[in-house]
Tab-separated table of C-alpha atoms in Angstrom:
chain	number	residue	atom	x	y	z
A	227	UNK	CA	-24.500	3.824	-9.896
A	228	UNK	CA	-24.151	1.092	-7.268
A	229	UNK	CA	-22.616	2.009	-3.922
A	230	UNK	CA	-20.860	-0.624	-1.869
A	231	UNK	CA	-20.128	-0.741	1.855
A	232	UNK	CA	-17.315	-1.011	2.699
A	233	UNK	CA	-15.915	0.494	-0.521
A	234	UNK	CA	-13.638	-1.753	-2.536
A	235	UNK	CA	-9.969	-0.991	-2.143
A	236	UNK	CA	-10.454	1.201	0.922
A	237	UNK	CA	-8.750	0.683	4.246
A	238	UNK	CA	-11.006	1.145	7.215
A	239	UNK	CA	-9.213	2.325	10.352
A	240	UNK	CA	-10.373	0.471	13.428
A	241	UNK	CA	-7.427	1.153	15.746
A	242	UNK	CA	-7.941	4.266	17.875
A	243	UNK	CA	-4.179	4.860	18.214
A	244	UNK	CA	-3.913	5.696	14.530
A	245	UNK	CA	-5.706	8.950	15.131
A	246	UNK	CA	-2.374	10.260	16.508
A	247	UNK	CA	-1.023	10.234	12.949
A	248	UNK	CA	-3.818	12.393	11.551
A	249	UNK	CA	-2.689	15.806	10.287
A	250	UNK	CA	-5.148	18.609	9.572
A	251	UNK	CA	-5.815	19.584	5.962
A	252	UNK	CA	-4.431	23.072	6.607
A	253	UNK	CA	-1.169	21.635	7.942
A	254	UNK	CA	-0.925	19.225	5.007
A	255	UNK	CA	-1.325	22.040	2.466
A	256	UNK	CA	1.158	24.255	4.293
A	257	UNK	CA	3.533	21.309	4.492
A	258	UNK	CA	4.296	21.403	0.773
A	259	UNK	CA	5.532	25.002	1.028
A	260	UNK	CA	7.639	24.226	4.087
A	261	UNK	CA	8.973	21.067	2.438
A	262	UNK	CA	10.043	23.051	-0.626
A	263	UNK	CA	12.155	25.360	1.544
A	264	UNK	CA	13.587	22.400	3.474
A	265	UNK	CA	14.421	20.449	0.303
A	266	UNK	CA	16.176	23.478	-1.193
A	267	UNK	CA	18.227	23.936	1.978
A	268	UNK	CA	19.197	20.245	2.080
A	269	UNK	CA	20.107	20.352	-1.622
A	270	UNK	CA	22.411	23.353	-1.197
A	271	UNK	CA	23.985	21.795	1.912
A	272	UNK	CA	24.573	18.532	0.040
A	273	UNK	CA	26.278	20.408	-2.788
A	274	UNK	CA	28.560	22.091	-0.254
A	275	UNK	CA	29.325	18.694	1.250
A	276	UNK	CA	30.087	17.313	-2.209
A	277	UNK	CA	32.611	20.099	-2.750
A	278	UNK	CA	34.243	19.335	0.589
A	279	UNK	CA	34.419	15.599	-0.219
A	280	UNK	CA	35.980	16.371	-3.613
A	281	UNK	CA	38.725	18.446	-1.990
A	282	UNK	CA	39.884	15.403	0.001
A	283	UNK	CA	39.707	13.185	-3.108
A	284	UNK	CA	36.699	11.218	-1.898
A	285	UNK	CA	35.087	11.310	-5.340
A	286	UNK	CA	32.571	8.551	-4.660
A	287	UNK	CA	31.129	10.358	-1.635
A	288	UNK	CA	31.159	13.586	-3.629
A	289	UNK	CA	29.163	11.792	-6.330
A	290	UNK	CA	26.678	10.481	-3.776
A	291	UNK	CA	26.211	13.915	-2.217
A	292	UNK	CA	25.821	15.510	-5.646
A	293	UNK	CA	23.175	12.949	-6.637
A	294	UNK	CA	21.313	13.588	-3.400
A	295	UNK	CA	21.500	17.342	-3.968
A	296	UNK	CA	20.177	17.001	-7.510
A	297	UNK	CA	17.230	14.956	-6.247
A	298	UNK	CA	16.288	17.509	-3.569
A	299	UNK	CA	16.770	20.498	-5.875
A	300	UNK	CA	14.795	18.914	-8.734
A	301	UNK	CA	11.904	18.035	-6.446
A	302	UNK	CA	11.718	21.539	-4.969
A	303	UNK	CA	10.006	23.042	-8.084
A	304	UNK	CA	7.426	20.233	-7.978
A	305	UNK	CA	6.460	21.227	-4.430
A	306	UNK	CA	6.314	24.912	-5.382
A	307	UNK	CA	4.197	24.066	-8.441
A	308	UNK	CA	1.836	22.077	-6.240
A	309	UNK	CA	1.095	25.244	-4.258
A	310	UNK	CA	0.484	27.224	-7.446
A	311	UNK	CA	-1.801	24.557	-8.883
A	312	UNK	CA	-4.057	24.832	-5.843
A	313	UNK	CA	-4.666	28.479	-6.706
A	314	UNK	CA	-5.893	27.405	-10.156
A	315	UNK	CA	-7.720	24.283	-8.970
A	316	UNK	CA	-11.096	25.537	-10.206
A	317	UNK	CA	-10.115	25.057	-13.846
A	318	UNK	CA	-9.345	21.370	-13.287
A	319	UNK	CA	-12.973	20.460	-12.542
A	320	UNK	CA	-15.398	19.640	-15.363
A	321	UNK	CA	-18.888	18.271	-15.937
A	322	UNK	CA	-18.900	14.786	-17.394
A	323	UNK	CA	-21.567	12.074	-17.695
A	324	UNK	CA	-23.928	13.219	-14.939
A	325	UNK	CA	-21.101	13.973	-12.516
A	326	UNK	CA	-18.603	16.690	-11.624
A	327	UNK	CA	-15.105	15.348	-12.136
A	328	UNK	CA	-11.451	16.167	-11.524
A	329	UNK	CA	-8.426	14.278	-12.841
A	330	UNK	CA	-4.940	13.465	-11.622
A	331	UNK	CA	-1.800	14.539	-13.467
A	332	UNK	CA	0.404	12.056	-15.316
A	333	UNK	CA	2.986	14.811	-15.783
A	334	UNK	CA	3.492	15.174	-12.029
A	335	UNK	CA	3.809	11.404	-11.623
A	336	UNK	CA	6.304	11.061	-14.484
A	337	UNK	CA	8.358	13.962	-13.185
A	338	UNK	CA	8.502	12.361	-9.733
A	339	UNK	CA	9.596	9.071	-11.322
A	340	UNK	CA	12.282	10.904	-13.313
A	341	UNK	CA	13.691	12.562	-10.187
A	342	UNK	CA	13.717	9.274	-8.261
A	343	UNK	CA	15.325	7.380	-11.153
A	344	UNK	CA	18.015	10.014	-11.768
A	345	UNK	CA	18.873	10.272	-8.081
A	346	UNK	CA	18.908	6.505	-7.541
A	347	UNK	CA	21.144	5.958	-10.575
A	348	UNK	CA	23.658	8.480	-9.288
A	349	UNK	CA	23.646	6.985	-5.785
A	350	UNK	CA	24.115	3.424	-7.036
A	351	UNK	CA	26.924	4.558	-9.325
A	352	UNK	CA	28.681	6.279	-6.428
A	353	UNK	CA	28.709	3.003	-4.448
A	354	UNK	CA	30.107	1.146	-7.468
A	355	UNK	CA	32.737	3.861	-7.857
A	356	UNK	CA	33.706	3.605	-4.189
A	357	UNK	CA	34.465	-0.135	-4.305
A	358	UNK	CA	35.630	-0.574	-7.897
A	359	UNK	CA	38.582	1.802	-7.816
A	360	UNK	CA	41.749	0.225	-6.341
A	361	UNK	CA	42.924	3.616	-5.147
A	362	UNK	CA	39.931	4.037	-2.863
A	363	UNK	CA	40.429	2.993	0.710
A	364	UNK	CA	38.122	1.078	3.033
A	365	UNK	CA	37.006	4.290	4.708
A	366	UNK	CA	35.913	5.701	1.349
A	367	UNK	CA	33.803	2.640	0.580
A	368	UNK	CA	32.206	2.539	4.009
A	369	UNK	CA	31.418	6.263	4.148
A	370	UNK	CA	29.865	6.268	0.683
A	371	UNK	CA	27.888	3.082	1.253
A	372	UNK	CA	26.663	4.307	4.626
A	373	UNK	CA	25.454	7.594	3.207
A	374	UNK	CA	23.678	5.938	0.267
A	375	UNK	CA	22.048	3.385	2.590
A	376	UNK	CA	20.789	6.209	4.795
A	377	UNK	CA	19.234	7.995	1.792
A	378	UNK	CA	17.547	4.845	0.450
A	379	UNK	CA	16.270	3.864	3.912
A	380	UNK	CA	14.778	7.307	4.494
A	381	UNK	CA	13.165	7.440	1.048
A	382	UNK	CA	11.880	3.870	1.304
A	383	UNK	CA	10.328	4.541	4.685
A	384	UNK	CA	8.512	7.590	3.332
A	385	UNK	CA	7.286	5.878	0.147
A	386	UNK	CA	6.359	2.689	1.991
A	387	UNK	CA	3.825	4.486	4.193
A	388	UNK	CA	2.358	6.635	1.407
A	389	UNK	CA	-0.956	5.868	-0.255
A	390	UNK	CA	-0.428	6.242	-4.021
A	391	UNK	CA	-2.902	5.792	-6.864
A	392	UNK	CA	-2.161	5.977	-10.571
A	393	UNK	CA	-3.519	9.068	-12.366
A	394	UNK	CA	-6.747	8.590	-14.275
A	395	UNK	CA	-9.141	10.717	-16.304
A	396	UNK	CA	-11.647	10.575	-13.432
A	397	UNK	CA	-9.820	10.577	-10.111
A	398	UNK	CA	-12.789	11.978	-8.167
A	399	UNK	CA	-16.431	11.931	-9.269
A	400	UNK	CA	-19.027	13.952	-7.402
A	401	UNK	CA	-22.483	12.626	-8.237
A	402	UNK	CA	-25.971	13.219	-6.823
A	403	UNK	CA	-25.620	9.918	-4.934
A	404	UNK	CA	-22.192	10.454	-3.401
A	405	UNK	CA	-18.427	10.597	-3.955
A	406	UNK	CA	-16.508	8.110	-6.064
A	407	UNK	CA	-12.707	8.065	-5.734
A	408	UNK	CA	-10.442	6.344	-8.269
A	409	UNK	CA	-13.074	4.386	-10.253
A	410	UNK	CA	-11.975	0.990	-11.569
A	411	UNK	CA	-8.703	1.110	-9.635
A	412	UNK	CA	-7.306	-0.665	-6.596
A	413	UNK	CA	-8.263	2.245	-4.336
A	414	UNK	CA	-11.784	2.639	-5.710
A	415	UNK	CA	-13.916	4.106	-2.939
A	416	UNK	CA	-17.555	5.165	-2.948
A	417	UNK	CA	-19.224	7.041	-0.104
A	418	UNK	CA	-22.910	8.064	-0.285
A	419	UNK	CA	-23.886	11.574	0.761
A	420	UNK	CA	-26.529	10.212	3.129
A	421	UNK	CA	-23.732	8.832	5.305
A	422	UNK	CA	-22.586	12.461	5.813
A	423	UNK	CA	-18.875	12.084	5.037
A	424	UNK	CA	-16.372	14.526	6.493
A	425	UNK	CA	-12.624	14.847	6.076
A	426	UNK	CA	-11.001	14.446	9.476
A	427	UNK	CA	-7.533	15.267	8.159
A	428	UNK	CA	-4.757	13.515	6.285
A	429	UNK	CA	-2.877	10.296	6.970
A	430	UNK	CA	0.486	9.843	5.193
A	431	UNK	CA	-0.612	12.168	2.409
A	432	UNK	CA	-4.038	10.526	1.991
A	433	UNK	CA	-7.471	11.763	3.026
A	434	UNK	CA	-8.863	10.431	6.287
A	435	UNK	CA	-12.642	10.430	5.837
A	436	UNK	CA	-15.152	9.588	8.563
A	437	UNK	CA	-18.927	9.248	8.326
A	438	UNK	CA	-21.833	9.662	10.713
A	439	UNK	CA	-22.002	5.855	10.897
A	440	UNK	CA	-18.457	5.878	12.403
A	441	UNK	CA	-16.915	4.413	9.279
A	442	UNK	CA	-13.372	5.519	8.611
A	443	UNK	CA	-11.526	5.483	5.280
A	444	UNK	CA	-8.064	6.264	3.957
A	445	UNK	CA	-8.251	7.535	0.375
A	446	UNK	CA	-5.119	8.468	-1.631
A	447	UNK	CA	-5.204	11.787	-3.468
A	448	UNK	CA	-1.779	11.677	-5.104
A	449	UNK	CA	-1.099	13.925	-8.107
A	450	UNK	CA	-4.422	15.796	-7.833
A	451	UNK	CA	-4.609	19.524	-8.569
A	452	UNK	CA	-7.017	20.520	-5.728
A	453	UNK	CA	-5.483	20.675	-2.279
A	454	UNK	CA	-6.638	18.998	0.914
A	455	UNK	CA	-8.484	22.076	2.194
A	456	UNK	CA	-10.278	22.511	-1.136
A	457	UNK	CA	-11.467	18.906	-1.148
A	458	UNK	CA	-12.511	19.259	2.483
A	459	UNK	CA	-14.656	22.291	1.663
A	460	UNK	CA	-16.354	20.549	-1.242
A	461	UNK	CA	-17.245	17.433	0.714
A	462	UNK	CA	-18.340	19.452	3.745
A	463	UNK	CA	-20.612	21.685	1.672
A	464	UNK	CA	-22.541	18.935	-0.089
A	465	UNK	CA	-22.695	16.756	3.021
A	466	UNK	CA	-24.350	19.673	4.820
A	467	UNK	CA	-26.611	20.558	1.877
A	468	UNK	CA	-28.070	17.288	0.559
A	469	UNK	CA	-30.830	19.265	-1.156
A	470	UNK	CA	-28.193	20.571	-3.584
A	471	UNK	CA	-26.509	17.261	-4.384
A	472	UNK	CA	-28.728	16.807	-7.436
A	473	UNK	CA	-26.887	19.664	-9.180
A	474	UNK	CA	-23.667	17.632	-9.259
A	475	UNK	CA	-25.236	15.558	-12.015
A	476	UNK	CA	-25.866	18.648	-14.135
A	477	UNK	CA	-23.837	21.568	-15.391
A	478	UNK	CA	-25.197	23.649	-12.475
A	479	UNK	CA	-22.919	21.884	-10.023
A	480	UNK	CA	-19.668	22.787	-11.758
A	481	UNK	CA	-19.687	26.543	-10.957
A	482	UNK	CA	-20.462	25.808	-7.313
A	483	UNK	CA	-17.592	23.317	-6.980
A	484	UNK	CA	-15.272	25.780	-8.700
A	485	UNK	CA	-16.422	28.474	-6.270
A	486	UNK	CA	-15.489	26.216	-3.342
A	487	UNK	CA	-11.893	26.044	-4.564
A	488	UNK	CA	-11.215	29.653	-3.564
A	489	UNK	CA	-13.949	30.382	-1.025
A	490	UNK	CA	-14.909	28.977	2.352
A	491	UNK	CA	-18.089	26.989	2.916
A	492	UNK	CA	-19.597	29.963	4.769
A	493	UNK	CA	-18.876	32.299	1.854
A	494	UNK	CA	-20.474	29.922	-0.636
A	495	UNK	CA	-23.475	29.507	1.667
A	496	UNK	CA	-23.981	33.277	1.491
A	497	UNK	CA	-24.744	32.874	-2.207
A	498	UNK	CA	-27.679	30.658	-1.233
A	499	UNK	CA	-29.359	33.301	0.958
A	500	UNK	CA	-30.984	35.318	-1.849
A	501	UNK	CA	-32.654	32.168	-3.144
A	502	UNK	CA	-33.864	31.328	0.340
A	503	UNK	CA	-35.294	34.835	0.792
A	504	UNK	CA	-37.039	34.574	-2.559
A	505	UNK	CA	-38.646	31.296	-1.517
A	506	UNK	CA	-39.709	32.819	1.817
A	507	UNK	CA	-41.258	35.790	0.020
A	508	UNK	CA	-43.084	33.523	-2.368
A	509	UNK	CA	-44.469	31.573	0.571
A	510	UNK	CA	-45.524	34.822	2.228
A	511	UNK	CA	-47.314	36.052	-0.892
A	512	UNK	CA	-49.095	32.747	-1.192
A	513	UNK	CA	-50.311	32.936	2.352
């Protein structure tokens, strides 16, 4: 495998002020649970607002609020599922062609697209309804259009700053040489282990990786099953134990990576101690 520097499709961060936007992996993982609660609350509130708008015969605004509520309520299970998938992340790793690999989910991407399409269709229809009916007044048209514009602006701002990659059968490859993200895609990124990569946190839902050579990369991890903390543990472990990187190219590496999904680096390192003691004893016997 050929490693390139800088990796193709990777954004290197040179501006120091961007570090202010870095969020820790723990906060990013916890954010999905908090977002699920917030989305559910906004969805219920929007439904209540839709009922209030319907009582004053503002059907277009009621339609817009209902569409918004449906979008928030439909996306809430996806955020809850994301938390559950992290608990089962170990099963989504496999050994393949001299590497340890995990994939991204097309189902999660298609579900997100469905929610966005359904919500957008309802919002656009509500604006058409507000201006097409002769019985609707100017205030009805303005209030509906203003609300829909606010929703689209907020969603567009969030999506515009997100790093998104299409799912593939090999989203992340861990090899004896290094890490390969999104092979043969726009965001393809390769980082050798000898550069000692470390995850500094997340940036707009993407990994912020730094190396000992002060290189800095933004790598999208959209629609992956492992969480940010789990990926951080895996990279940290093999960056700190280069003598074990060779196992990533064999079936021996898979159990260790799976172990890192539900255990800290320190806990996994404890499993290495018996081997180290055995080597020390062998050396002592030899002497």
